[in-house]
PDB file of C-alpha atoms in Angstrom:
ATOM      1  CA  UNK S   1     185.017  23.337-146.934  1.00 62.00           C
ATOM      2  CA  UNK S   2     186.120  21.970-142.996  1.00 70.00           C
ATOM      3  CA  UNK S   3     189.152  21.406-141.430  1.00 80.00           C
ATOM      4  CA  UNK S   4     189.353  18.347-143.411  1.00 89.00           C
ATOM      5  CA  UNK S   5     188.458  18.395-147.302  1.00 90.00           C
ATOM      6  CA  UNK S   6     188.304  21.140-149.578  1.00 92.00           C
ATOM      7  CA  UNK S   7     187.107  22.079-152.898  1.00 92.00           C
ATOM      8  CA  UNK S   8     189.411  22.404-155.729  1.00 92.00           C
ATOM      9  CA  UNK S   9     188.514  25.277-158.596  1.00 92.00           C
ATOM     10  CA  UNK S  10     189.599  25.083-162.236  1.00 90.00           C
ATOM     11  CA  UNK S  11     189.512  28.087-164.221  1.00 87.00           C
ATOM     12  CA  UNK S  12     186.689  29.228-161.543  1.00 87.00           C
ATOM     13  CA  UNK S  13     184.647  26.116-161.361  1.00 90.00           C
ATOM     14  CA  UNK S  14     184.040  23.642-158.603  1.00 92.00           C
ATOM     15  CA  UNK S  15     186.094  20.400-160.477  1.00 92.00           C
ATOM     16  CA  UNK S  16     185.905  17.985-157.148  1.00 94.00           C
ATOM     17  CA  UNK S  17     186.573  18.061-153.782  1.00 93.00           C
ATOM     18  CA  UNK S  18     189.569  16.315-152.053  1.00 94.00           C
ATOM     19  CA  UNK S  19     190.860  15.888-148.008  1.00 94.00           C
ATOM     20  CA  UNK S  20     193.792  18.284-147.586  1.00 93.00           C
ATOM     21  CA  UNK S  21     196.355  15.748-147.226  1.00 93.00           C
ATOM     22  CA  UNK S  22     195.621  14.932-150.976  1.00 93.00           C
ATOM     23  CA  UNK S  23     196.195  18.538-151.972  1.00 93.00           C
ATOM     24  CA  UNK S  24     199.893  18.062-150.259  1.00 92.00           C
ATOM     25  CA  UNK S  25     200.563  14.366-151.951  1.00 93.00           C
ATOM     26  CA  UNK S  26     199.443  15.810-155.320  1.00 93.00           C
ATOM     27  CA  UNK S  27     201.235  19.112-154.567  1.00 92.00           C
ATOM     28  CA  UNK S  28     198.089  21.191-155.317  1.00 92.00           C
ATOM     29  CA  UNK S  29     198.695  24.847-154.434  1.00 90.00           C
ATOM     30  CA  UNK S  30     196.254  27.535-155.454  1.00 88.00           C
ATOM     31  CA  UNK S  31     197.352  29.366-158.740  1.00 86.00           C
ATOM     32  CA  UNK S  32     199.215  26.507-160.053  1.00 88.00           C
ATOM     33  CA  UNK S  33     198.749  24.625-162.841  1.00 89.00           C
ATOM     34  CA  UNK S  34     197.551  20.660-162.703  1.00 91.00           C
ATOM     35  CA  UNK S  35     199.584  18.394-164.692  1.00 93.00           C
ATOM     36  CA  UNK S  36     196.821  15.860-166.693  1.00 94.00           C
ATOM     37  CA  UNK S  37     198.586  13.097-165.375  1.00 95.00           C
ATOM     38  CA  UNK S  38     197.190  14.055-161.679  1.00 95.00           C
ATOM     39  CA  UNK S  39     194.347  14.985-162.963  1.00 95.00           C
ATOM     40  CA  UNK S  40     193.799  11.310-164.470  1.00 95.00           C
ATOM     41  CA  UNK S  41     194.587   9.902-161.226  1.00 96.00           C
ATOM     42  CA  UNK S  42     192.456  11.967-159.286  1.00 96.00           C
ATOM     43  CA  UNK S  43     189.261  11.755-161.432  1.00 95.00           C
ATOM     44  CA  UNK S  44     190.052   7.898-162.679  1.00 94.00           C
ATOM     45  CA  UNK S  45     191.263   6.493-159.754  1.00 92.00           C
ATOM     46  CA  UNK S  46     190.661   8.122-156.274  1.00 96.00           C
ATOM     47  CA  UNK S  47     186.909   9.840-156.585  1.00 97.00           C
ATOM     48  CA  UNK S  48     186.092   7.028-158.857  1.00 97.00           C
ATOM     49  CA  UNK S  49     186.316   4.515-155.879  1.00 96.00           C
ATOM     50  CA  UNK S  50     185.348   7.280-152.978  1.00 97.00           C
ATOM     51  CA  UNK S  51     182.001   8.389-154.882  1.00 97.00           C
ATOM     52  CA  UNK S  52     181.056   4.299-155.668  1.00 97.00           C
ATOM     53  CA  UNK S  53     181.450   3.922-151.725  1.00 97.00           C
ATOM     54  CA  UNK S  54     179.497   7.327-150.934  1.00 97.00           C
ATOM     55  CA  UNK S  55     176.581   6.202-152.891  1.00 97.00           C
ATOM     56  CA  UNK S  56     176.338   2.561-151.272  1.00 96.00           C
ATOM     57  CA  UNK S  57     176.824   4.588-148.201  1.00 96.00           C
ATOM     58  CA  UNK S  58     173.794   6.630-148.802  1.00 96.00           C
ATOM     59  CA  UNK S  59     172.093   3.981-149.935  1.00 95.00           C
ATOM     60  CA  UNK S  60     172.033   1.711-146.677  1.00 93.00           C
ATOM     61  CA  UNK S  61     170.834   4.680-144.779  1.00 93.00           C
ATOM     62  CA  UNK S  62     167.662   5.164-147.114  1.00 92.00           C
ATOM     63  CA  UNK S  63     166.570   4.140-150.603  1.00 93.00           C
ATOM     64  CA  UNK S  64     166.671   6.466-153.397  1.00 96.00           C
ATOM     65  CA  UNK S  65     166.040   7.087-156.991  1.00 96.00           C
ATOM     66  CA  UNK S  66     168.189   7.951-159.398  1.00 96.00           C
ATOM     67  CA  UNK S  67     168.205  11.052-159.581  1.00 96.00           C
ATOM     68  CA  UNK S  68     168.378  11.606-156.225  1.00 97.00           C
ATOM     69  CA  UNK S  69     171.752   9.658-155.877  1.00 97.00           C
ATOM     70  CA  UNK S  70     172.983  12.108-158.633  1.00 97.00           C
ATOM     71  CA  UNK S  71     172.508  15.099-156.903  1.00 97.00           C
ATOM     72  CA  UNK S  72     173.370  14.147-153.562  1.00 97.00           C
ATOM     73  CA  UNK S  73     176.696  12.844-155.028  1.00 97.00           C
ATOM     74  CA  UNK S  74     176.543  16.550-156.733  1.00 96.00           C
ATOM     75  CA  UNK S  75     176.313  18.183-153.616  1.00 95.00           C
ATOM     76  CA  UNK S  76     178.856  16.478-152.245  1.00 95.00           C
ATOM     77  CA  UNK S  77     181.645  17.760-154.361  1.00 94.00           C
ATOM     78  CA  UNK S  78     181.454  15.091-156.926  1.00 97.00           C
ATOM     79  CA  UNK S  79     181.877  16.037-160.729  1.00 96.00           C
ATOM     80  CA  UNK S  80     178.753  15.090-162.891  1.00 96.00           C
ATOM     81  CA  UNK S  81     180.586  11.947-164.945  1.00 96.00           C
ATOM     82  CA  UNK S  82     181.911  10.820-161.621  1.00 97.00           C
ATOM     83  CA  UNK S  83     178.536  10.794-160.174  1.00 97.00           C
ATOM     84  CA  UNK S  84     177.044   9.259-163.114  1.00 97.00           C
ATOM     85  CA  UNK S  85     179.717   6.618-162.760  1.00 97.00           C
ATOM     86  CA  UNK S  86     178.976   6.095-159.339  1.00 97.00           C
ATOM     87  CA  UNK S  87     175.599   5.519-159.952  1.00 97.00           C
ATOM     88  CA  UNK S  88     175.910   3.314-162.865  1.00 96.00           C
ATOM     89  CA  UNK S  89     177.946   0.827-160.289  1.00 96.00           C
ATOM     90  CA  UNK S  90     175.223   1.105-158.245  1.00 95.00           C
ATOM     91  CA  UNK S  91     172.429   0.380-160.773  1.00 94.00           C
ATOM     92  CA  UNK S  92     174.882  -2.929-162.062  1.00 94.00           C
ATOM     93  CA  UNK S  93     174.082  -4.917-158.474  1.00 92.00           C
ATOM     94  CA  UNK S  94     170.519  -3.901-158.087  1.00 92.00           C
ATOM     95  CA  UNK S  95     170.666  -1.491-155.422  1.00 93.00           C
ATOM     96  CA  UNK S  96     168.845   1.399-157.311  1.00 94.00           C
ATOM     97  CA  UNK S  97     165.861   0.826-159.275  1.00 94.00           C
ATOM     98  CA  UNK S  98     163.342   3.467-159.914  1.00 96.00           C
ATOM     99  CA  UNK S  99     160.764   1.032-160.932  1.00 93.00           C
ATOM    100  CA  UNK S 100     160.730  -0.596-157.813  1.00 93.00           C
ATOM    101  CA  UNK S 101     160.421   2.301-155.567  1.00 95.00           C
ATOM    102  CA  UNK S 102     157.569   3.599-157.564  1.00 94.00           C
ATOM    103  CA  UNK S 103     155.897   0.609-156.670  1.00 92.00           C
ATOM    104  CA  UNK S 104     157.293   0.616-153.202  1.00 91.00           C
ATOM    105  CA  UNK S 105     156.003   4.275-152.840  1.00 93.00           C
ATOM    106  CA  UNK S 106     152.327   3.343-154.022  1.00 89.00           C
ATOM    107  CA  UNK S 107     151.885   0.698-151.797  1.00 85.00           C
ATOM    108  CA  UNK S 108     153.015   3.180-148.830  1.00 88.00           C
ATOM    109  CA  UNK S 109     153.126   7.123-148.855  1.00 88.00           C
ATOM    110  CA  UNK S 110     151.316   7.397-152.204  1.00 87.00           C
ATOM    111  CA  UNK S 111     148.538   4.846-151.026  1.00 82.00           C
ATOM    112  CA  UNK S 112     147.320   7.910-148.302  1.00 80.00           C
ATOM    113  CA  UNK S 113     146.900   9.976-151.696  1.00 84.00           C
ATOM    114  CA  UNK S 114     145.394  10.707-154.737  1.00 85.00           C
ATOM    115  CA  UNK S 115     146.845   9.551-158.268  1.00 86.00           C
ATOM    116  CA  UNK S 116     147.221  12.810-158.954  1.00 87.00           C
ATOM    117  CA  UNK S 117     149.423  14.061-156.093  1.00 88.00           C
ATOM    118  CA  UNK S 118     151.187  10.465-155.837  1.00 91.00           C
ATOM    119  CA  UNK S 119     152.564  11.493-159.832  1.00 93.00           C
ATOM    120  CA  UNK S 120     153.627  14.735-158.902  1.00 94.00           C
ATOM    121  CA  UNK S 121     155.686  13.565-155.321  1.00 95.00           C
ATOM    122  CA  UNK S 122     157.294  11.214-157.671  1.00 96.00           C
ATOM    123  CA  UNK S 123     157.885  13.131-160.201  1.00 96.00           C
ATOM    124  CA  UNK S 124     159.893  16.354-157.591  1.00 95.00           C
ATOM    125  CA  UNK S 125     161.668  12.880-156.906  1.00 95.00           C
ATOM    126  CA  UNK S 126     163.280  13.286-160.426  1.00 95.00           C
ATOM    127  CA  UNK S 127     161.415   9.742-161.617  1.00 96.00           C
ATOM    128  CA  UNK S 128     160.310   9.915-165.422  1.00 96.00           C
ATOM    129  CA  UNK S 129     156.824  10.918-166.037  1.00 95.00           C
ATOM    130  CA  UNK S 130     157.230   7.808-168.774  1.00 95.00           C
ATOM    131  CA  UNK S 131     157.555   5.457-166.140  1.00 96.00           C
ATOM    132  CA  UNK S 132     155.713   6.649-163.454  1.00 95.00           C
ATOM    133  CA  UNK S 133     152.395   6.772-165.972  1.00 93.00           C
ATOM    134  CA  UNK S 134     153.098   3.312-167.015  1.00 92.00           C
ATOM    135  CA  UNK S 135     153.161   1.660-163.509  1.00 91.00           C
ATOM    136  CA  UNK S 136     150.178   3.773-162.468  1.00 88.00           C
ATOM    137  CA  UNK S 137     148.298   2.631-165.737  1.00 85.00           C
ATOM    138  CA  UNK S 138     149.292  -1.410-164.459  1.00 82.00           C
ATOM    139  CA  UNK S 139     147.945  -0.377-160.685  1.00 74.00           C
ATOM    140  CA  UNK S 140     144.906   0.605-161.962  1.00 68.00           C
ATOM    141  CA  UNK S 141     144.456  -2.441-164.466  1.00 54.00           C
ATOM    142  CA  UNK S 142     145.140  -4.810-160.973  1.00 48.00           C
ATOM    143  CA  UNK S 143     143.181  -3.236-158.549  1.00 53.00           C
ATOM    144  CA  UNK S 144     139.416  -2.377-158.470  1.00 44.00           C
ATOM    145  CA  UNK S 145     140.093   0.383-155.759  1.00 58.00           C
ATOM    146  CA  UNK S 146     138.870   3.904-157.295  1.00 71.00           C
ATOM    147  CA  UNK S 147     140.300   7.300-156.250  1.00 74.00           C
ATOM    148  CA  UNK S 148     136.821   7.822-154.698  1.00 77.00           C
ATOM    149  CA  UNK S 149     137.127   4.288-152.502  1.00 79.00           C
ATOM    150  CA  UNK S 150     140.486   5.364-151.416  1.00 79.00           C
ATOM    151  CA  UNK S 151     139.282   8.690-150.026  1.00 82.00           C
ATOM    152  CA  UNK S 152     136.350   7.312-148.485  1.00 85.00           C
ATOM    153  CA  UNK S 153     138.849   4.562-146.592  1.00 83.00           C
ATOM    154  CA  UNK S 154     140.713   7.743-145.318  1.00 85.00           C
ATOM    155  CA  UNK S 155     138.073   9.376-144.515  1.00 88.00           C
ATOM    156  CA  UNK S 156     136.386   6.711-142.673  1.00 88.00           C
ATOM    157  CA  UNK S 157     139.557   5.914-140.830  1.00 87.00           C
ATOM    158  CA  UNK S 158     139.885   9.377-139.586  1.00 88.00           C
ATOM    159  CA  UNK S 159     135.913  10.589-138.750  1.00 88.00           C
ATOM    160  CA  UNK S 160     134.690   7.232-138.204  1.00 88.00           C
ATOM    161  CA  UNK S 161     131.153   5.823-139.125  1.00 86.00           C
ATOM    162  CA  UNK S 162     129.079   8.765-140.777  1.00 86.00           C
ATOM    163  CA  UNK S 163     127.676  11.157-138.657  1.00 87.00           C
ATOM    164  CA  UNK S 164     126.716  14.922-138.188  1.00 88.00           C
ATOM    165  CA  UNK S 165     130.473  17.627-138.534  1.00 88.00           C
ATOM    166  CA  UNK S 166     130.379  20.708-137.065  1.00 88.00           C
ATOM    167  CA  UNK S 167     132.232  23.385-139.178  1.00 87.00           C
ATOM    168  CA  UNK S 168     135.181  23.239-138.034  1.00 89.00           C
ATOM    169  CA  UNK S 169     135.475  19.438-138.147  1.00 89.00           C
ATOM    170  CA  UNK S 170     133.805  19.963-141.501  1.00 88.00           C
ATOM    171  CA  UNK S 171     136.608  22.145-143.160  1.00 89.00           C
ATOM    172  CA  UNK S 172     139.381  19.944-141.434  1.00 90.00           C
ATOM    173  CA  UNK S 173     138.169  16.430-143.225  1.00 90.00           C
ATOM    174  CA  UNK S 174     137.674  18.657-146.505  1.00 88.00           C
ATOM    175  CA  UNK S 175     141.420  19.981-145.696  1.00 90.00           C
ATOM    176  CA  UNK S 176     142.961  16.699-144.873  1.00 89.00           C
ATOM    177  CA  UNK S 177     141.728  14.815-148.687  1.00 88.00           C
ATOM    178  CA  UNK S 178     142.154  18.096-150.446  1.00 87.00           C
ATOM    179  CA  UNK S 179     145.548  18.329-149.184  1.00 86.00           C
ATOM    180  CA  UNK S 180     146.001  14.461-150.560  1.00 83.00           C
ATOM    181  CA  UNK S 181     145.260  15.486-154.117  1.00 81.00           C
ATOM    182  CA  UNK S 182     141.578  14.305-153.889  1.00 84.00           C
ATOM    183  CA  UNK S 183     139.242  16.219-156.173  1.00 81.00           C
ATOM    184  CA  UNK S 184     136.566  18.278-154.853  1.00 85.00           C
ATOM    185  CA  UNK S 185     133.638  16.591-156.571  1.00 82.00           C
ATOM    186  CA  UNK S 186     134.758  13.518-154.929  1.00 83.00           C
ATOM    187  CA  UNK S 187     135.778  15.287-151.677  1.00 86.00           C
ATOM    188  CA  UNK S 188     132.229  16.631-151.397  1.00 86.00           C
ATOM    189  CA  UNK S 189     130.153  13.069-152.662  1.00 85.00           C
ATOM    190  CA  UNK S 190     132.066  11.621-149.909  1.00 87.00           C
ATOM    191  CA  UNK S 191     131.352  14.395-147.358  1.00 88.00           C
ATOM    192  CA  UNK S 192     127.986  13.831-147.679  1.00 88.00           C
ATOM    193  CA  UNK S 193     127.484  10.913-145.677  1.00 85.00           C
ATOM    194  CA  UNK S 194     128.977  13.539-142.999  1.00 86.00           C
ATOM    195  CA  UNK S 195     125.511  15.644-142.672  1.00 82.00           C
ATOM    196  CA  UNK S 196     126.707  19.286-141.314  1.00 80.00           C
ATOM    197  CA  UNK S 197     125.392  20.211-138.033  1.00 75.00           C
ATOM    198  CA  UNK S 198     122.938  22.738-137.504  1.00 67.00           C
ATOM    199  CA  UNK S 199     122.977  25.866-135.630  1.00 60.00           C
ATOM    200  CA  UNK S 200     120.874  24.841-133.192  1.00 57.00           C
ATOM    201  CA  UNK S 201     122.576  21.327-132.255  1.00 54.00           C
TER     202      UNK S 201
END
């Protein structure tokens, strides 16, 4: 793996990773058998506390969901209970909670976009389509902002008070909501105010 850790295969699968100075206290040597009692003390007692540190680690340097914890503890080497584990320890004081970053998300990146593509960033983020439904069904209740009045605040922050778009200028704005998740019925009602400019102007 480097010059400092390396994976460790059982029976041709990945089973963790470990720094090579564990392989020589636990006497692990390729084609040799591991005796369950290292194997208990590996999985139970030194990834158990490494992987619980790795997450916090992670998670002071961004927050995350769920599911993204899990697989970047995956990728790292970690077995899938260990990960799990580590997770579990880091769900117990708060520090994940995939309810409040939905929220979190809405009121920043997904408030740029449409319902639509807001469900499906979350939802590549590995956060239930359950829950992500549910708080989008409360926004709505709570706020009297429409997916139309949320393009039209983008598009009014970008072009300005309406007035006459060249072609080019034209396709961009269409580009730039389209590319938010806005639908084109809504796209084009909102365009409107944005009169096209004729050939000869």
């Amino acid at each position: 793996m480097n010059k400092k850790r390396s994976r460790v295969f059982i029976d041709g699968q990945l089973a963790f990773v470990l720094y090579n100075g564990e392989l020589s206290r636990y006497h692990i040597r390729e084609g040799e058998e591991l005796p369950q009692a290292i194997w208990d003390e590996i999985m139970n007692e030194v990834l158990v506390k490494r992987s619980r540190k790795r997450a916090l680690n992670l998670l002071l340097k961004s927050e995350k969901t769920r599911n993204q914890l899990v697989e970047k503890l995956r990728t790292d080497g970690y077995p899938p209970e260990i990960a799990e584990q580590a997770v579990a320890y880091a769900e117990s004081f708060g520090y994940i909670d995939d309810n409040r970053y939905v929220c979190r998300y809405l009121d920043g990146p997904g408030a740029k976009k449409s319902r639509m593509a807001a469900r499906t960033d979350l939802l590549r983020k590995g956060i239930s389509s359950e829950l992500i439904d549910r708080i989008l069904q409360e926004t709505s209740e709570n706020s009297e902002e429409t997916e139309r009045e949320k393009a039209l605040a983008l598009a009014r922050k970008r072009l300005g008070p309406p007035h006459p778009l060249d072609e080019k200028e034209y396709r961009r704005a269409y580009g730039y909501l389209a590319r938010r998740g806005f639908s084109s019925s809504d796209i084009y009602s909102i365009l409107s105010a944005y009169p096209k400019k004729s050939q000869s102007d």
